C-alpha atoms as a printed R data frame, in Angstrom:
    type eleno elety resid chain resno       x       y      z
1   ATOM     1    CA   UNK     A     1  -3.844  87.944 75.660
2   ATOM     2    CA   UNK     A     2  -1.471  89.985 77.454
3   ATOM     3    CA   UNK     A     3  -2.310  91.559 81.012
4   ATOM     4    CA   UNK     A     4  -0.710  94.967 80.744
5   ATOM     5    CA   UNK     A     5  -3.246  97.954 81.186
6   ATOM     6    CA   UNK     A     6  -2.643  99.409 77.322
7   ATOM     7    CA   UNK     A     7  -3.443  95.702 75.922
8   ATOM     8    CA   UNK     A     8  -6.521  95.056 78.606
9   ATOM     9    CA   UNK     A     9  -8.451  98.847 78.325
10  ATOM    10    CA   UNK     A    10  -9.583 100.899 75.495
11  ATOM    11    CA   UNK     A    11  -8.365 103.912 76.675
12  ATOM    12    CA   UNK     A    12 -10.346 105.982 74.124
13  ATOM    13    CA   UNK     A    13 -13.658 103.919 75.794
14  ATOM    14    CA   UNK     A    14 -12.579 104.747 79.281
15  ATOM    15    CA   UNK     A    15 -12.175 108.320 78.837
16  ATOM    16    CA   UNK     A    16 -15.328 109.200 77.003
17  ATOM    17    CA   UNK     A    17 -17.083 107.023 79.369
18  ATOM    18    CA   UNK     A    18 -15.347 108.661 82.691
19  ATOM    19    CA   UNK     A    19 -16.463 111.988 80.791
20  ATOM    20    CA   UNK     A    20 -19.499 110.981 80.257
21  ATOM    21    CA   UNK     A    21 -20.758 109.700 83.670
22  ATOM    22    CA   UNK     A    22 -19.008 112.757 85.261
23  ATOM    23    CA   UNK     A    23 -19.304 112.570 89.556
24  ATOM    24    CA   UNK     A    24 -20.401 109.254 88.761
25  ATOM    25    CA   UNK     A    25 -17.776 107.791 87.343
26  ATOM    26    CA   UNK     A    26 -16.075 106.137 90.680
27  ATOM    27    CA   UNK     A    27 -19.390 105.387 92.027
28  ATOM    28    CA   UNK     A    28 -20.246 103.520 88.635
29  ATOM    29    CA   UNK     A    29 -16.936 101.518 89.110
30  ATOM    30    CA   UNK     A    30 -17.339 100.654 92.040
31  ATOM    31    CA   UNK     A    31 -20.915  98.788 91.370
32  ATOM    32    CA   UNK     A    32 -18.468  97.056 88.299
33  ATOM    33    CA   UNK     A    33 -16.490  95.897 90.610
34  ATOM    34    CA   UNK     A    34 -19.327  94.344 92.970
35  ATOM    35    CA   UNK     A    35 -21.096  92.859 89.860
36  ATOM    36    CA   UNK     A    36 -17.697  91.301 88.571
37  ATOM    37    CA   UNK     A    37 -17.147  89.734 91.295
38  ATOM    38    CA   UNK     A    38 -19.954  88.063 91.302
39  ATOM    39    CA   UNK     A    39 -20.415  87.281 87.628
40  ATOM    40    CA   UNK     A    40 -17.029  85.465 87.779
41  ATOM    41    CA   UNK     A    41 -17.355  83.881 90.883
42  ATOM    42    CA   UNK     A    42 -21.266  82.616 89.443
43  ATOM    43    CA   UNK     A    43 -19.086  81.699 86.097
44  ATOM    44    CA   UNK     A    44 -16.732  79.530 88.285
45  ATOM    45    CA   UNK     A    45 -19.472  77.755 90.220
46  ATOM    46    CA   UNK     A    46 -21.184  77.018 87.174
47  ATOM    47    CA   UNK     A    47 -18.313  75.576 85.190
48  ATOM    48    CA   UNK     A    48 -17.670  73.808 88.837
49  ATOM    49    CA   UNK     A    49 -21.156  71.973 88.178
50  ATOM    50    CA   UNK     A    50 -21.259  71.631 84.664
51  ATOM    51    CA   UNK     A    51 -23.999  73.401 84.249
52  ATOM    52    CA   UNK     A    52 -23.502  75.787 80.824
53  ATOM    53    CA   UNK     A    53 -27.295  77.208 81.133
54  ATOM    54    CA   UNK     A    54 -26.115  78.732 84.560
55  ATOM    55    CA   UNK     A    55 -22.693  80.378 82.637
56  ATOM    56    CA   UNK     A    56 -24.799  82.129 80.426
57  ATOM    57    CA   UNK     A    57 -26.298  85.457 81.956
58  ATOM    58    CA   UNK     A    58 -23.248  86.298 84.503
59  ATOM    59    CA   UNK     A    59 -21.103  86.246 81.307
60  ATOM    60    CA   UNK     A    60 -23.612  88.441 79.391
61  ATOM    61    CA   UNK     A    61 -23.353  90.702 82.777
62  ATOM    62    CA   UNK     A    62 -19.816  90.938 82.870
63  ATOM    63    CA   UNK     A    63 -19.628  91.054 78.735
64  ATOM    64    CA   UNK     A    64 -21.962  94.093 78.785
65  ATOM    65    CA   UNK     A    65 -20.424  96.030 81.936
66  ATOM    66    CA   UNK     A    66 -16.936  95.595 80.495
67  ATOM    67    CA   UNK     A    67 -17.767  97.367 77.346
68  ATOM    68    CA   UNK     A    68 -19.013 100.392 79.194
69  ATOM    69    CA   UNK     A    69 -15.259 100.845 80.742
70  ATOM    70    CA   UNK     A    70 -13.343  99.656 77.644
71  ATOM    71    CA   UNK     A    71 -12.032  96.440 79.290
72  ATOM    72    CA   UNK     A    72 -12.121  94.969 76.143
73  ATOM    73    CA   UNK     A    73 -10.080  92.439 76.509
74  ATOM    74    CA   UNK     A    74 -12.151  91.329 79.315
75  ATOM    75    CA   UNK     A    75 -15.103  91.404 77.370
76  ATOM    76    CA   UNK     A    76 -14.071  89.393 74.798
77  ATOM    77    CA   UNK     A    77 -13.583  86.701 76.813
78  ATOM    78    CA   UNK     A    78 -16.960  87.028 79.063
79  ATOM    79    CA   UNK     A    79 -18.340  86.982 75.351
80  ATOM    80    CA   UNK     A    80 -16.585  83.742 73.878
81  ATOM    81    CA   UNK     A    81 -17.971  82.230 77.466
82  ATOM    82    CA   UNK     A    82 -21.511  83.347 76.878
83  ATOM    83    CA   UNK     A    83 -21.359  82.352 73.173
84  ATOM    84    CA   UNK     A    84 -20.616  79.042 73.404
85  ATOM    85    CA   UNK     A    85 -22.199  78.283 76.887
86  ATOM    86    CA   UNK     A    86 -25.484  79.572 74.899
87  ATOM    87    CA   UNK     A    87 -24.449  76.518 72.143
88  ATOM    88    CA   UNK     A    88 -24.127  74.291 74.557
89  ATOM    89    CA   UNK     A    89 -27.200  74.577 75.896
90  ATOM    90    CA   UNK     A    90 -28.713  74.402 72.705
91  ATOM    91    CA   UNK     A    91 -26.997  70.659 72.202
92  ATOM    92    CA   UNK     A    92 -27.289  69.889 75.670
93  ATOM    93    CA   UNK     A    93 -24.015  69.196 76.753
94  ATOM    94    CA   UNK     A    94 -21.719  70.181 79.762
95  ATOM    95    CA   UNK     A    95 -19.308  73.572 79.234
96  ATOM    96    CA   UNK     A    96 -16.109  71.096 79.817
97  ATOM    97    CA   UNK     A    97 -14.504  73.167 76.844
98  ATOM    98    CA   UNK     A    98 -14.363  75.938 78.669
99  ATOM    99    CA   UNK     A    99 -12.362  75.221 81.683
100 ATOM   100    CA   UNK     A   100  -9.276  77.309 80.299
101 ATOM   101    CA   UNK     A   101 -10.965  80.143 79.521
102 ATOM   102    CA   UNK     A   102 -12.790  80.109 82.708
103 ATOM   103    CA   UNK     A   103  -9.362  80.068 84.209
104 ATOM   104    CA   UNK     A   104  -8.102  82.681 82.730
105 ATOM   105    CA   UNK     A   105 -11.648  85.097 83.541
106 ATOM   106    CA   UNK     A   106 -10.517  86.013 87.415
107 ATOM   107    CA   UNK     A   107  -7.082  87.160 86.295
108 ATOM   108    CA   UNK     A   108  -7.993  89.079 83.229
109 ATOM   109    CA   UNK     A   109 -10.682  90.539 85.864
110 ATOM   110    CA   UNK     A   110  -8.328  91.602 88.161
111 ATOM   111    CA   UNK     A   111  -5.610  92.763 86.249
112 ATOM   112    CA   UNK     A   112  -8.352  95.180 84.289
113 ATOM   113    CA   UNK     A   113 -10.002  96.342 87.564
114 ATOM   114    CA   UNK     A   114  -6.197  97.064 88.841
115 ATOM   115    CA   UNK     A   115  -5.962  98.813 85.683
116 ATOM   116    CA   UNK     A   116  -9.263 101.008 85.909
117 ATOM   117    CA   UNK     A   117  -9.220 101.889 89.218
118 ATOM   118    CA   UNK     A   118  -5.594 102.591 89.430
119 ATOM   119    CA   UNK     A   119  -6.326 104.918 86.107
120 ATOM   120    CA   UNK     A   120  -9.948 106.650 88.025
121 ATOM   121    CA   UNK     A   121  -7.999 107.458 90.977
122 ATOM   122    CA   UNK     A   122  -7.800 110.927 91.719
123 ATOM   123    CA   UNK     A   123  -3.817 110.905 92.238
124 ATOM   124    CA   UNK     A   124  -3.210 109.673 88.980
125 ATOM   125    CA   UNK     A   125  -2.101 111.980 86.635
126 ATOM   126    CA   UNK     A   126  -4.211 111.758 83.852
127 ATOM   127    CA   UNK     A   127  -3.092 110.208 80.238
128 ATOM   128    CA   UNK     A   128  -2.276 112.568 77.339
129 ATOM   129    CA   UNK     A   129  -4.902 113.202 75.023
130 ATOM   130    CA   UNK     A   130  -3.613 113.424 71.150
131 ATOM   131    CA   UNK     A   131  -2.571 117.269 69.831
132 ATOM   132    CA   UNK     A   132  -5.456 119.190 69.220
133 ATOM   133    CA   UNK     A   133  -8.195 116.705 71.068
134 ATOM   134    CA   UNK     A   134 -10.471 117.946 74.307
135 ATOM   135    CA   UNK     A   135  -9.070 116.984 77.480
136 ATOM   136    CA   UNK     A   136 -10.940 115.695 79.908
137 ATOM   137    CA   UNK     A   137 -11.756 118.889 81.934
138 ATOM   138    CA   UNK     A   138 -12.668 120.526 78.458
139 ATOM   139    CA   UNK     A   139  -9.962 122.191 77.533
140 ATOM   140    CA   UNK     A   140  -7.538 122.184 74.299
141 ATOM   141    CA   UNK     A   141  -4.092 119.694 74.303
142 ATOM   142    CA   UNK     A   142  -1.526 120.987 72.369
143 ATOM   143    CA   UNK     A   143   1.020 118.079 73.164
């Protein structure tokens, strides 16, 4: 996993959902980044007591909410966390396996809400859509 914006977002994703939610869009980010926040800090103080039932739902929060923006890369991970915090309930034992990917969840978090943000904000200028494809105000690129 790499933490540069092209490797962390779907940009495809992003756009059609940015489209899609319209006026919306920054508003709807910003309640990501409020509920990310606290899905990986929950994820952190549940790994902290050992407790994998308590892993599961903020990483099916932050799994789910990721895939809406594209952050794949982030969602992967929130999804291998879920996955087997979900086993290990089943089996009754602790998440210890999952300390290093735990780890890794704020900074992959960060580094894709640096990446969506910085990408949402109005002074950005906008990525190229391929030849022939809407833009996102509607209109035709030729370039």
């Amino acid at each position: 996993m790499t933490d540069k914006p092209d490797d962390l977002i779907d940009w495809k994703t992003f756009t059609e959902t940015r489209n899609l939610l319209g006026a919306g869009f920054v508003r709807i980010l910003g309640y990501f980044r409020e509920d990310g926040t606290k899905s990986v800090a929950a994820i952190e103080e549940a790994m902290r007591l050992r407790d994998s039932a308590k892993l599961v739902i903020p990483a099916h929060t932050l799994k789910g909410e990721s895939w809406q923006f594209g952050a794949d890369q982030l969602a992967l991970l929130a999804e291998e966390i879920e996955i087997a915090a979900r086993h290990y309930v089943e089996i009754q034992i602790d998440p210890s396996e999952l300390v290093e990917k735990v780890v890794r969840l704020r900074p992959v978090f960060e580094a894709t809400l640096a990446a969506l943000e910085s990408e949402a904000s109005p002074l950005v200028e906008r990525r190229p859509v391929s030849f022939g494809q809407r833009n996102a105000l509607g209109g035709m690129s030729y370039g």
